[in-house]
PDB file of C-alpha atoms in Angstrom:
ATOM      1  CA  UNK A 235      -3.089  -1.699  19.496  1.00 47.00           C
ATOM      2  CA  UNK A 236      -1.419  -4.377  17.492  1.00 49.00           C
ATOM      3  CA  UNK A 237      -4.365  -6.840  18.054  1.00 66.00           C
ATOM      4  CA  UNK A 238      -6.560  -4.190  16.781  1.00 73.00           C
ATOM      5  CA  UNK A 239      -4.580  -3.470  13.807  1.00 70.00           C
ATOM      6  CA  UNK A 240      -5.155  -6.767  12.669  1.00 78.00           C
ATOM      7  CA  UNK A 241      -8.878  -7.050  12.575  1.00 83.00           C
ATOM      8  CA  UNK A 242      -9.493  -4.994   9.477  1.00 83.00           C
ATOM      9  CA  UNK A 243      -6.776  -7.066   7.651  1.00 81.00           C
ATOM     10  CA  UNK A 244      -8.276 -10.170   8.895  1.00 86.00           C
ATOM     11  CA  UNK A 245     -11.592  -8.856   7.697  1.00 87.00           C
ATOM     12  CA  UNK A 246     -10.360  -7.920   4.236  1.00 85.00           C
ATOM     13  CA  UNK A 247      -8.446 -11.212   3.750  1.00 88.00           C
ATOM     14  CA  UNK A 248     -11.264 -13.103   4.815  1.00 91.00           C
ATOM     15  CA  UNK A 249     -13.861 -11.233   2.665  1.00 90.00           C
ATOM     16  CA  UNK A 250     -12.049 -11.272  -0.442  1.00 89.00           C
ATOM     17  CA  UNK A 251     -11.484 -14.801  -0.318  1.00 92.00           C
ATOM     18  CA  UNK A 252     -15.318 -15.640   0.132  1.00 93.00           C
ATOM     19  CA  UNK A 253     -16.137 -12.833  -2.924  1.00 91.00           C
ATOM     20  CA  UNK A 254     -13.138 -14.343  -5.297  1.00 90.00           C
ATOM     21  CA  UNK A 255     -14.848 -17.531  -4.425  1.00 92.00           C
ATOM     22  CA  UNK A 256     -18.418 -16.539  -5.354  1.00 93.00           C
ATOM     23  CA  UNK A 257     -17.421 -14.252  -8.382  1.00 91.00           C
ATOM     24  CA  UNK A 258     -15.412 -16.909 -10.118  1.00 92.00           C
ATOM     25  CA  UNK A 259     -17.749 -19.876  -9.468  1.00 94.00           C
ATOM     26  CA  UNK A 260     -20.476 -17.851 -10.681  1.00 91.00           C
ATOM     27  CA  UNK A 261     -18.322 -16.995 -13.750  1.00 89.00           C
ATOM     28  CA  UNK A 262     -17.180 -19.845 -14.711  1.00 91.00           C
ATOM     29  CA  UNK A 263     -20.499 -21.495 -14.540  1.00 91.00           C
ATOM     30  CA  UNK A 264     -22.265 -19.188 -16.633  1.00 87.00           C
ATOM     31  CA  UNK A 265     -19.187 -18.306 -18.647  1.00 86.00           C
ATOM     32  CA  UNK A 266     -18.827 -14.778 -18.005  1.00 86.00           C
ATOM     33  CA  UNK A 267     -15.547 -13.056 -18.451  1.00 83.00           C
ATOM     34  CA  UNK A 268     -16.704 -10.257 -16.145  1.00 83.00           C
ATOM     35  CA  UNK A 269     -17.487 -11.898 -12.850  1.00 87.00           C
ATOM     36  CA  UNK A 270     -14.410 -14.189 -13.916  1.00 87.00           C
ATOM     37  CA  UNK A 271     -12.230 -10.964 -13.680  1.00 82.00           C
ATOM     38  CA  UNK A 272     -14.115  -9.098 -11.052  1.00 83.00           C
ATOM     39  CA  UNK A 273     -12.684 -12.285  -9.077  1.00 87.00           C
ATOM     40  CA  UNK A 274      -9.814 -12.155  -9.948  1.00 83.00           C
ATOM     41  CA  UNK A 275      -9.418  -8.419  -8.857  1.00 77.00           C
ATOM     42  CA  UNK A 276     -10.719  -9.788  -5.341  1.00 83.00           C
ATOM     43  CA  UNK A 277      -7.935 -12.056  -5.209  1.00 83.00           C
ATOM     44  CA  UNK A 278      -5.342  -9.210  -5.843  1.00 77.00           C
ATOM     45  CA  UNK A 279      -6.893  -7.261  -2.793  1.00 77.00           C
ATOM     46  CA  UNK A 280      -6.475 -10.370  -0.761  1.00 82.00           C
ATOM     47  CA  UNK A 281      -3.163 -10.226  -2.056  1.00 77.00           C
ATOM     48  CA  UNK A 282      -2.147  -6.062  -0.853  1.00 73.00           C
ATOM     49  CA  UNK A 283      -4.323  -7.493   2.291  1.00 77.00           C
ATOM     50  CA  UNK A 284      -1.635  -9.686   3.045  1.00 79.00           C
ATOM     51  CA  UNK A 285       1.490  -7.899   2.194  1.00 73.00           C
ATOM     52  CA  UNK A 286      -0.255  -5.643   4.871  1.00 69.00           C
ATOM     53  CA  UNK A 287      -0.731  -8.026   7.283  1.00 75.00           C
ATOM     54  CA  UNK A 288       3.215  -9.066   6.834  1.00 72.00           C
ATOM     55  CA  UNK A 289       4.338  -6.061   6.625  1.00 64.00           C
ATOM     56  CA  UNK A 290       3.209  -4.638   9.850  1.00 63.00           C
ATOM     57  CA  UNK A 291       4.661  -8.457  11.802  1.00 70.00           C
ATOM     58  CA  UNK A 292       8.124  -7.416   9.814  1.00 68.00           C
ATOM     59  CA  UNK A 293       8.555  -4.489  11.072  1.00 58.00           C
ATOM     60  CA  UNK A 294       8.219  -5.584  14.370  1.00 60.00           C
ATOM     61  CA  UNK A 295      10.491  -7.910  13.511  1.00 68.00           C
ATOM     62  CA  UNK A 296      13.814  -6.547  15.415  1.00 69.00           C
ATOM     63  CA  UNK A 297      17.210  -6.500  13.426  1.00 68.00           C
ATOM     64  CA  UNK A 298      19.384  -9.640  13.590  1.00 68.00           C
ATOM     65  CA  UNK A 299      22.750 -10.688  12.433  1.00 74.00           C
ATOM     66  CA  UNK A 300      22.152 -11.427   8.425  1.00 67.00           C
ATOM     67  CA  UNK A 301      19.931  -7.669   8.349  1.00 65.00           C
ATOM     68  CA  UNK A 302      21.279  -5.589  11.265  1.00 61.00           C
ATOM     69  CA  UNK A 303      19.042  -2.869   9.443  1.00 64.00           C
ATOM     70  CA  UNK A 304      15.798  -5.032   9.886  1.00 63.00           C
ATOM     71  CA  UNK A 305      13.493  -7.449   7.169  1.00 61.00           C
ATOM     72  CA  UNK A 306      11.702  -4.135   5.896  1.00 65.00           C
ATOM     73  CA  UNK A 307      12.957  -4.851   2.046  1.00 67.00           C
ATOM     74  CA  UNK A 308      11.318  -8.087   2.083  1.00 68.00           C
ATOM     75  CA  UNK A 309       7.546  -6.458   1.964  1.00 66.00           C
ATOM     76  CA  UNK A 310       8.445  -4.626  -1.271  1.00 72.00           C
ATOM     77  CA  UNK A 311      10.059  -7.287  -2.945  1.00 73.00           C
ATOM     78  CA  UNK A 312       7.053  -9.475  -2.594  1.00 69.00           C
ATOM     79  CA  UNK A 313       4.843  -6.615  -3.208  1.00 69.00           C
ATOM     80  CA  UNK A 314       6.733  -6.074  -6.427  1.00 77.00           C
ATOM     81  CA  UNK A 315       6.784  -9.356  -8.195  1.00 73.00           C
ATOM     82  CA  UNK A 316       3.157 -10.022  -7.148  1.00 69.00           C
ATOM     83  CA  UNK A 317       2.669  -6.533  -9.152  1.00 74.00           C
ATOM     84  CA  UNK A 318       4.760  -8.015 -12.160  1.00 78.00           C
ATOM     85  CA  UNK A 319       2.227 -11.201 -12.171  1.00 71.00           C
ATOM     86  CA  UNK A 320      -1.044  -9.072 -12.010  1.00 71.00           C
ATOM     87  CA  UNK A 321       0.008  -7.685 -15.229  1.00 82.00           C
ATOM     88  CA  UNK A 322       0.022 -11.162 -16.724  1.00 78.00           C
ATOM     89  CA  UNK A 323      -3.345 -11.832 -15.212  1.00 72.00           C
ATOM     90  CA  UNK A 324      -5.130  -8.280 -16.416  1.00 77.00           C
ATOM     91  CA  UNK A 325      -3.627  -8.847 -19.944  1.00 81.00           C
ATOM     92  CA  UNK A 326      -4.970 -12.511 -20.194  1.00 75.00           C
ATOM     93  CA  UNK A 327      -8.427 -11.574 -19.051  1.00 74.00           C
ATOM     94  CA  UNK A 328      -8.030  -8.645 -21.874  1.00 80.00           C
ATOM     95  CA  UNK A 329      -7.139 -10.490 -24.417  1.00 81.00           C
ATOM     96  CA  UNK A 330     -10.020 -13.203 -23.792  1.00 78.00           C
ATOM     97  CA  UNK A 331     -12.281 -10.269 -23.473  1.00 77.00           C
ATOM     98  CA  UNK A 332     -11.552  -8.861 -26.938  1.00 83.00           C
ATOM     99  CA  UNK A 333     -11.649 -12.101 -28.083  1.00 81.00           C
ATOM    100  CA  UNK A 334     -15.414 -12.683 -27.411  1.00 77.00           C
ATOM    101  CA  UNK A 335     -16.012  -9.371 -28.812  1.00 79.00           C
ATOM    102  CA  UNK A 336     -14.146 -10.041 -32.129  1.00 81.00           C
ATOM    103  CA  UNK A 337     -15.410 -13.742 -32.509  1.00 78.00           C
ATOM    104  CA  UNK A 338     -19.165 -12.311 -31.377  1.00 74.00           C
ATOM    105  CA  UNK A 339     -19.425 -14.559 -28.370  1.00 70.00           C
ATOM    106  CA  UNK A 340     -22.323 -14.122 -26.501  1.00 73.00           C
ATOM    107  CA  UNK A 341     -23.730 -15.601 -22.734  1.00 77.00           C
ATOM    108  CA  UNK A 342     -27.250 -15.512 -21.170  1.00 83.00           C
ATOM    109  CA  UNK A 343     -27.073 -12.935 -18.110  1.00 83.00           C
ATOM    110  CA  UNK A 344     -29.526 -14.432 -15.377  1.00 87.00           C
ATOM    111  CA  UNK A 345     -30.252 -13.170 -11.669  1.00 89.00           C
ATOM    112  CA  UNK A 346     -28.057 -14.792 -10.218  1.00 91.00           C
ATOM    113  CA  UNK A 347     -25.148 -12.988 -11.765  1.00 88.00           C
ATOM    114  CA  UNK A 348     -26.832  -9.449 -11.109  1.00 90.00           C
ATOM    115  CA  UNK A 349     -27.270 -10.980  -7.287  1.00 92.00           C
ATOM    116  CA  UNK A 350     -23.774 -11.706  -7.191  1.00 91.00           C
ATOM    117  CA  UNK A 351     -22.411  -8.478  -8.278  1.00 89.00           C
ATOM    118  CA  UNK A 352     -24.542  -6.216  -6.498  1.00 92.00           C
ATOM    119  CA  UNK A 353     -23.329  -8.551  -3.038  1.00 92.00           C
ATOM    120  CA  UNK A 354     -19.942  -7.517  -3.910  1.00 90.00           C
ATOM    121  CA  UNK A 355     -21.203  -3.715  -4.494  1.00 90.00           C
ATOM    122  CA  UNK A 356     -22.136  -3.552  -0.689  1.00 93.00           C
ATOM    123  CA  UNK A 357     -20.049  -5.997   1.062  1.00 92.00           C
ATOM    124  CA  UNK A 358     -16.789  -4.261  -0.420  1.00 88.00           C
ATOM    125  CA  UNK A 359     -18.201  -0.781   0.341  1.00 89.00           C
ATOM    126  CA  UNK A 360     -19.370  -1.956   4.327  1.00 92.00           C
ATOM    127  CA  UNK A 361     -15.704  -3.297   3.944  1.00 89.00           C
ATOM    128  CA  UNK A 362     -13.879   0.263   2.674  1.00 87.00           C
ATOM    129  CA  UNK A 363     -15.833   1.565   5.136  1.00 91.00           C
ATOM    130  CA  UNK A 364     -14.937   0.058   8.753  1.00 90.00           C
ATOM    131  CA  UNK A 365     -11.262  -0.194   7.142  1.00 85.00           C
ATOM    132  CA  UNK A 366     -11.044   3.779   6.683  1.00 83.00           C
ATOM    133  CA  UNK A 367     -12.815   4.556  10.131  1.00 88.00           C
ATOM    134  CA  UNK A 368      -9.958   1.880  11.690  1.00 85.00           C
ATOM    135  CA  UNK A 369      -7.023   3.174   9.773  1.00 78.00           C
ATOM    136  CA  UNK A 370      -7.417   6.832  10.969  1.00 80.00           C
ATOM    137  CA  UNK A 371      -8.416   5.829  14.393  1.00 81.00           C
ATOM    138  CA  UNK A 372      -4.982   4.413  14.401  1.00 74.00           C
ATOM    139  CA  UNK A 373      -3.204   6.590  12.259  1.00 62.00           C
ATOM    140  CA  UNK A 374      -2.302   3.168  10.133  1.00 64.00           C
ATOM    141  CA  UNK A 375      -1.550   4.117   6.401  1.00 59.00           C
ATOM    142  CA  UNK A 376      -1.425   0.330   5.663  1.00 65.00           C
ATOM    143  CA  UNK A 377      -5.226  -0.222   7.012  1.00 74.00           C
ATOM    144  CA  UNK A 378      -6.021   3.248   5.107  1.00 72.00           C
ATOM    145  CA  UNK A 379      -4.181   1.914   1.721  1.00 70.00           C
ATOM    146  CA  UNK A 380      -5.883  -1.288   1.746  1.00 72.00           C
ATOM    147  CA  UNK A 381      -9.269   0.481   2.331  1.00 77.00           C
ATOM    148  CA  UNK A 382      -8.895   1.844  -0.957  1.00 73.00           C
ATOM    149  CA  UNK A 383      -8.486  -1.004  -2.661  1.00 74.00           C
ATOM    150  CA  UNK A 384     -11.645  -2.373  -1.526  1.00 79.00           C
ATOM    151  CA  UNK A 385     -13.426   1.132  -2.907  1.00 78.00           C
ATOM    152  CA  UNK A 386     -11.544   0.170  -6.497  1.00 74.00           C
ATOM    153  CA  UNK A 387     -12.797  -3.333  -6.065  1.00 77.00           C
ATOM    154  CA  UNK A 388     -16.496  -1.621  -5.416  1.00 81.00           C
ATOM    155  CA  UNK A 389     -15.972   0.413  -8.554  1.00 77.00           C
ATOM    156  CA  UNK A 390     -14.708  -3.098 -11.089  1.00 77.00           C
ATOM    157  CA  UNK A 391     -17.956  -4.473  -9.349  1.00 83.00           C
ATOM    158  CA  UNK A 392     -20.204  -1.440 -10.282  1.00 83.00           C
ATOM    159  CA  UNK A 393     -18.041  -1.474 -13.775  1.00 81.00           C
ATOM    160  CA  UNK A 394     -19.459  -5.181 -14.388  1.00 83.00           C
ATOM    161  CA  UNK A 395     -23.306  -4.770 -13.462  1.00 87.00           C
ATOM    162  CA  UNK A 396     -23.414  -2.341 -16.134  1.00 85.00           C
ATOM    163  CA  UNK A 397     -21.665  -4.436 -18.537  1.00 84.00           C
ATOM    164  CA  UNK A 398     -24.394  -7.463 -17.393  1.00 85.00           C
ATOM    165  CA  UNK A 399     -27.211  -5.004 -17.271  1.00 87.00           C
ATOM    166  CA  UNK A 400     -26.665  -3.711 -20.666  1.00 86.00           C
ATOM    167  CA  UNK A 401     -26.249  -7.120 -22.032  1.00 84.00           C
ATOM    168  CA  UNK A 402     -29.794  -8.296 -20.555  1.00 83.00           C
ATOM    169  CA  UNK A 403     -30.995  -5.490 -22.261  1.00 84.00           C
ATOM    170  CA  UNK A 404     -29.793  -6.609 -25.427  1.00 80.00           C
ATOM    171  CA  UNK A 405     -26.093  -5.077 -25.848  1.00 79.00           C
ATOM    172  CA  UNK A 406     -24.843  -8.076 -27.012  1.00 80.00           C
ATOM    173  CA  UNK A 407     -20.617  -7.122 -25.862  1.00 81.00           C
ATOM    174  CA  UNK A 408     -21.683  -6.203 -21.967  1.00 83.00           C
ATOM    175  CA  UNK A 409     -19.866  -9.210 -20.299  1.00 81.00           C
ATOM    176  CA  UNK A 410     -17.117  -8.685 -22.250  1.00 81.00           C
ATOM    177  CA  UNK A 411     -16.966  -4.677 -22.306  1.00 83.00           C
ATOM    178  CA  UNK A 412     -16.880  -4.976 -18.350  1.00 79.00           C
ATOM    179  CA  UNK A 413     -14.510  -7.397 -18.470  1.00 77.00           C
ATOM    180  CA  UNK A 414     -12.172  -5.540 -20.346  1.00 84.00           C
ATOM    181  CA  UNK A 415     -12.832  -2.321 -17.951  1.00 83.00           C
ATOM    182  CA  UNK A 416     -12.094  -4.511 -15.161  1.00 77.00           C
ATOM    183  CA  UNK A 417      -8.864  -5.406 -16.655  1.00 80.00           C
ATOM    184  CA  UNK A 418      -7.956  -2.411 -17.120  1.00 85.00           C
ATOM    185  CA  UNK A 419      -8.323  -1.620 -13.722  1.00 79.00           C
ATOM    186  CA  UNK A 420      -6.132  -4.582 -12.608  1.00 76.00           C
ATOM    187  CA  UNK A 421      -3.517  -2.648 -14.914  1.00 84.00           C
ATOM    188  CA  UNK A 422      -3.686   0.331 -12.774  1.00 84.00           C
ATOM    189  CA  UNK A 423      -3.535  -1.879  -9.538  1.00 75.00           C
ATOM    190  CA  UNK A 424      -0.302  -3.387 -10.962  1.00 78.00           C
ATOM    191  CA  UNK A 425       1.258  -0.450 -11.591  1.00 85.00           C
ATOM    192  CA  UNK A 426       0.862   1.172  -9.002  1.00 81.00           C
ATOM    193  CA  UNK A 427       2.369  -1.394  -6.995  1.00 75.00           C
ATOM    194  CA  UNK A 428       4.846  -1.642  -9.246  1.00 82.00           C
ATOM    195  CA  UNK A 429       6.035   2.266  -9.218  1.00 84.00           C
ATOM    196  CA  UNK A 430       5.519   2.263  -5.475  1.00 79.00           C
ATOM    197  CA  UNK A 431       7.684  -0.355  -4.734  1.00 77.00           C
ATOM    198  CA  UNK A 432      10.322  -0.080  -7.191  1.00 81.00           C
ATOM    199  CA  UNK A 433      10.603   3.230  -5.606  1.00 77.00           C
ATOM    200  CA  UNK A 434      11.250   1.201  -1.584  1.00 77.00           C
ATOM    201  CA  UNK A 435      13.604  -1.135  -3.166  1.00 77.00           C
ATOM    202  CA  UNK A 436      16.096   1.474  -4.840  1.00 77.00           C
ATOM    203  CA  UNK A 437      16.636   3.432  -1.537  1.00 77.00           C
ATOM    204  CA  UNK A 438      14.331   6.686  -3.227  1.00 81.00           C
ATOM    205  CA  UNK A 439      14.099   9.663  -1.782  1.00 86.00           C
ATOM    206  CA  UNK A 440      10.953  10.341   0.676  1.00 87.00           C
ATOM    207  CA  UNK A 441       8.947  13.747  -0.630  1.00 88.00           C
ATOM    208  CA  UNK A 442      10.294  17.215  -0.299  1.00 90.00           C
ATOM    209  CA  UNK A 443       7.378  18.129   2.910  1.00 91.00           C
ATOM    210  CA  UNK A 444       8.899  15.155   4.748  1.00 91.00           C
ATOM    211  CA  UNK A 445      12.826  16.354   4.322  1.00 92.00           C
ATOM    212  CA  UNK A 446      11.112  19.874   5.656  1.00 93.00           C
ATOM    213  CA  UNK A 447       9.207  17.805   8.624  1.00 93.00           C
ATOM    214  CA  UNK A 448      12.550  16.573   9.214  1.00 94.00           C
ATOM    215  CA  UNK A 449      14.433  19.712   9.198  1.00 94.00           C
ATOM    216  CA  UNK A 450      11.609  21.457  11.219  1.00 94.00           C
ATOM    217  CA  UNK A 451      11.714  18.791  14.123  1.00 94.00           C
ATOM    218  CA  UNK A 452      15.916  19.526  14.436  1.00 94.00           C
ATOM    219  CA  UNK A 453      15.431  23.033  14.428  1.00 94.00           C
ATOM    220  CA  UNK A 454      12.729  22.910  17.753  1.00 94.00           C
ATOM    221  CA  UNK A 455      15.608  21.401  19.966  1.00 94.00           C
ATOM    222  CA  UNK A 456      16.897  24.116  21.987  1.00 94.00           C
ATOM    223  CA  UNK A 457      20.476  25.296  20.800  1.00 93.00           C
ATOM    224  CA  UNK A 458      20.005  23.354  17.650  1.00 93.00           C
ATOM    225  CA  UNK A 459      21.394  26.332  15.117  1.00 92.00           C
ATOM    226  CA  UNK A 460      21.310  24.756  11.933  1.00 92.00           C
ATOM    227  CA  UNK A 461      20.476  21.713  10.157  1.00 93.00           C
ATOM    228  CA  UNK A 462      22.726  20.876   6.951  1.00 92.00           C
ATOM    229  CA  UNK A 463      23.441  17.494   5.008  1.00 92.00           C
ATOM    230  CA  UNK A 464      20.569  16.448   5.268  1.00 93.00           C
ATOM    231  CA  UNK A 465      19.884  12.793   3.273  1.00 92.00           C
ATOM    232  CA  UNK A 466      16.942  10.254   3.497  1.00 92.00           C
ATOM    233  CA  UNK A 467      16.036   7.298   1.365  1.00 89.00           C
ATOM    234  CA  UNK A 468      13.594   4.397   1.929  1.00 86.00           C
ATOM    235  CA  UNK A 469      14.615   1.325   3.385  1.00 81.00           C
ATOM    236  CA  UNK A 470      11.882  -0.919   2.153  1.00 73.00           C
ATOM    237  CA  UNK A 471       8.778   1.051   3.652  1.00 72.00           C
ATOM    238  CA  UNK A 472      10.342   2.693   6.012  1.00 80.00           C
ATOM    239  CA  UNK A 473      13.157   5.994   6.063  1.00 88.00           C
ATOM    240  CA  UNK A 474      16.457   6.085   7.493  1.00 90.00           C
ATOM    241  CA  UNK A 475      17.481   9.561   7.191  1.00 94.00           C
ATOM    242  CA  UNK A 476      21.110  11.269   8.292  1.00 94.00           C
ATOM    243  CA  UNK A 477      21.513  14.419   9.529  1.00 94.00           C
ATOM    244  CA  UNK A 478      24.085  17.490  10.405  1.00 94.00           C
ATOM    245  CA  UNK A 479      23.020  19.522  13.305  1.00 93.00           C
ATOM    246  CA  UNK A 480      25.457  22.719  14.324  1.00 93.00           C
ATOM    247  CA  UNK A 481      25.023  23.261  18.167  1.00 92.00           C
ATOM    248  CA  UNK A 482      27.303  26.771  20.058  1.00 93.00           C
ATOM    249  CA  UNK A 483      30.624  26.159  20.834  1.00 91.00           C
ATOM    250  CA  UNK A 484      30.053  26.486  24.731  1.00 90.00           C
ATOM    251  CA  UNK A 485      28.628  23.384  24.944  1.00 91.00           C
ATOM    252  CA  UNK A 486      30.351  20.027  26.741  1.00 91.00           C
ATOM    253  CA  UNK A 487      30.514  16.945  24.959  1.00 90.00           C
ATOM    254  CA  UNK A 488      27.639  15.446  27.117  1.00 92.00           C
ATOM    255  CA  UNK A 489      25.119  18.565  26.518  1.00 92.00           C
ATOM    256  CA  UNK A 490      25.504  18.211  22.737  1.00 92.00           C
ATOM    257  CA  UNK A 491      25.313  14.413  22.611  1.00 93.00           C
ATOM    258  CA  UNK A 492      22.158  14.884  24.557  1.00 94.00           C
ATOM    259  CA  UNK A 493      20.975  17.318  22.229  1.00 94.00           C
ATOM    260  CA  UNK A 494      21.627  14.970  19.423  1.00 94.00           C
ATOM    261  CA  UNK A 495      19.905  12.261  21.269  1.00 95.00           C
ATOM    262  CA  UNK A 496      16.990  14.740  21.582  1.00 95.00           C
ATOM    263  CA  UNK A 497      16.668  14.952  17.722  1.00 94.00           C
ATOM    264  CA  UNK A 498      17.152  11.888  16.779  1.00 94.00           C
ATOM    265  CA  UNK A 499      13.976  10.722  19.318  1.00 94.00           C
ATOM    266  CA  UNK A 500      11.745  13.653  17.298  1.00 94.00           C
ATOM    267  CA  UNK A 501      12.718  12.861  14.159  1.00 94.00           C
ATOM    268  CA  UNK A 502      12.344   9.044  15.008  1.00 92.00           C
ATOM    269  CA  UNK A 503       8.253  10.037  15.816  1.00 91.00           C
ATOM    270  CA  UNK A 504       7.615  10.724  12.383  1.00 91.00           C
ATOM    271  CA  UNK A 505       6.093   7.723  10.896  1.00 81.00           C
ATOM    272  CA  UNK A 506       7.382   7.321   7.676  1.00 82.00           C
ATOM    273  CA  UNK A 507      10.902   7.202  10.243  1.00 89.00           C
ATOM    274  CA  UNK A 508      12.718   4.169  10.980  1.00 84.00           C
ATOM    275  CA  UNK A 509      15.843   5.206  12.037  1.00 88.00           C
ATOM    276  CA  UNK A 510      17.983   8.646  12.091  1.00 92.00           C
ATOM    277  CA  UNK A 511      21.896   9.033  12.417  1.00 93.00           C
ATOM    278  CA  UNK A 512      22.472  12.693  13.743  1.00 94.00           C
ATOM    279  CA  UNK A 513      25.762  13.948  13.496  1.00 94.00           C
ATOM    280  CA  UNK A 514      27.103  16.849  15.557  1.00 93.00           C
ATOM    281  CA  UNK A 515      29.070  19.956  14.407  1.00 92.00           C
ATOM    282  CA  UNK A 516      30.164  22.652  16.552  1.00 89.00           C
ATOM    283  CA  UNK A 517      28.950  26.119  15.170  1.00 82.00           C
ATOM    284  CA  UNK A 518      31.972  27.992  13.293  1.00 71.00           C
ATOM    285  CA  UNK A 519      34.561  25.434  14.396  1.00 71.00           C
ATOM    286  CA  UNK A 520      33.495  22.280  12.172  1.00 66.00           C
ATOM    287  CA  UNK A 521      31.728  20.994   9.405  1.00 60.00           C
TER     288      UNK A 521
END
């Protein structure tokens, strides 16, 4: 499963790098701020493609003595600063943009700038494609998240033939229009990395349906009578939740540890699950 986990990431990393590579060639040979940041958008895919990529070999990666809870932190971290410098990049390519327009710069659009966009159009939607059919084949939200991103690099792409079509049909701003739209798009893409991942590295709460997943799964053991204290948070990607479960008081010490055991395996099936400490209370005789 692992081996074909990878192939979609391998495909996106490999793709993006060939369309940064034709996009910004392209752009800075004919000078157009468009293709210029329609590349650089690429690269940022390349970018989630690997933090995808790593993040699936680190959490594999099995706890040692300097993290006994695992290396899960280090995906958001990286993912997080490489959203701080994509903000630098989107406001640079902004600022030249509205530049142009203010100082009235204008560029020849030609063919071969139309050819290379409309590649991108339908080698990034073949790409979102095969990603999505992979990602819920295997039930992978990492291959389905990085499927979007190649849709949202379709979308720049479709964003900057318009800006070169209407500027070969004498809109004189199209480059630059498109590559302020694609800018703005990078903004997005930076936040929401940023917001996502802030949200992994300060130990956030997961979403009120998966504290009731949670409680649902407890409450399926047999003589599991109530689930209280309940608290999750995010360990990088993944949740380590905590747990009070109140079993009858004619139980032995062994039947109730197994029942603990028992929850703690269905809660640990949930995806979003990395680990869950389930704590055992005896029904009207502790807390």
């Amino acid at each position: 499963m692992l081996e074909e986990i990878y192939k979609p990431l391998w495909v996106s990393i490999i793709g993006n790098v060939l369309l940064a590579f034709i996009k910004l060639i392209a752009g800075f040979l004919y000078s157009s701020i468009a293709l210029i940041s329609d590349g650089v958008h690429s690269l940022s895919d390349v970018v989630t493609s690997v933090i995808g990529y790593l993040g699936i070999k680190i959490s594999s990666k099995p706890p040692d003595r300097s993290h006994p809870f695992g290396h899960s932190r280090f995906e958001p971290l990286v993912a997080f600063l490489i959203g701080e410098a994509l903000i630098i990049v989107a406001y640079e390519i902004g600022r030249d943009a509205v530049g142009r327009m203010l100082r009235g710069e204008v560029i020849e659009v030609n063919s071969v700038m139309l050819a290379v966009t409309i590649l991108s159009i339908l080698v990034k939607e073949a790409m979102f494609r095969y990603s999505v059919h992979v990602g819920r084949k295997l039930n992978s939200q990492i291959i389905i998240a990085d499927a979007y991103h190649h849709r949202s690099d379709a979308l720049s792409s479709v964003a900057v033939l318009f800006g070169l079509g209407t500027q070969k049909l004498g809109f004189q701003y199209g480059d630059a229009l498109a590559g302020f739209i694609v800018a703005l798009f990078l903004v997005k893409v930076s936040f929401d990395i940023i917001l996502e991942n802030v949200g992994y590295l300060t130990g956030q709460a997961p979403p009120f349906e998966v504290c009731e997943e949670i409680k649902r799964r407890a409450l399926s053991v047999p003589n599991v009578l109530g689930v209280h204290d309940l608290r999750a948070h995010y360990v990088g990607s993944k949740l380590h939740v905590e747990l009070h479960i109140e079993v009858p008081p004619e139980l032995t010490l062994k039947e109730a540890h197994d029942i603990s055991e028992e929850v703690r395996e269905r809660i640990e099936e949930i995806e979003d699950v990395d680990r869950a400490f389930v704590h055992v209370d005896i029904k009207g005789v502790t807390e």
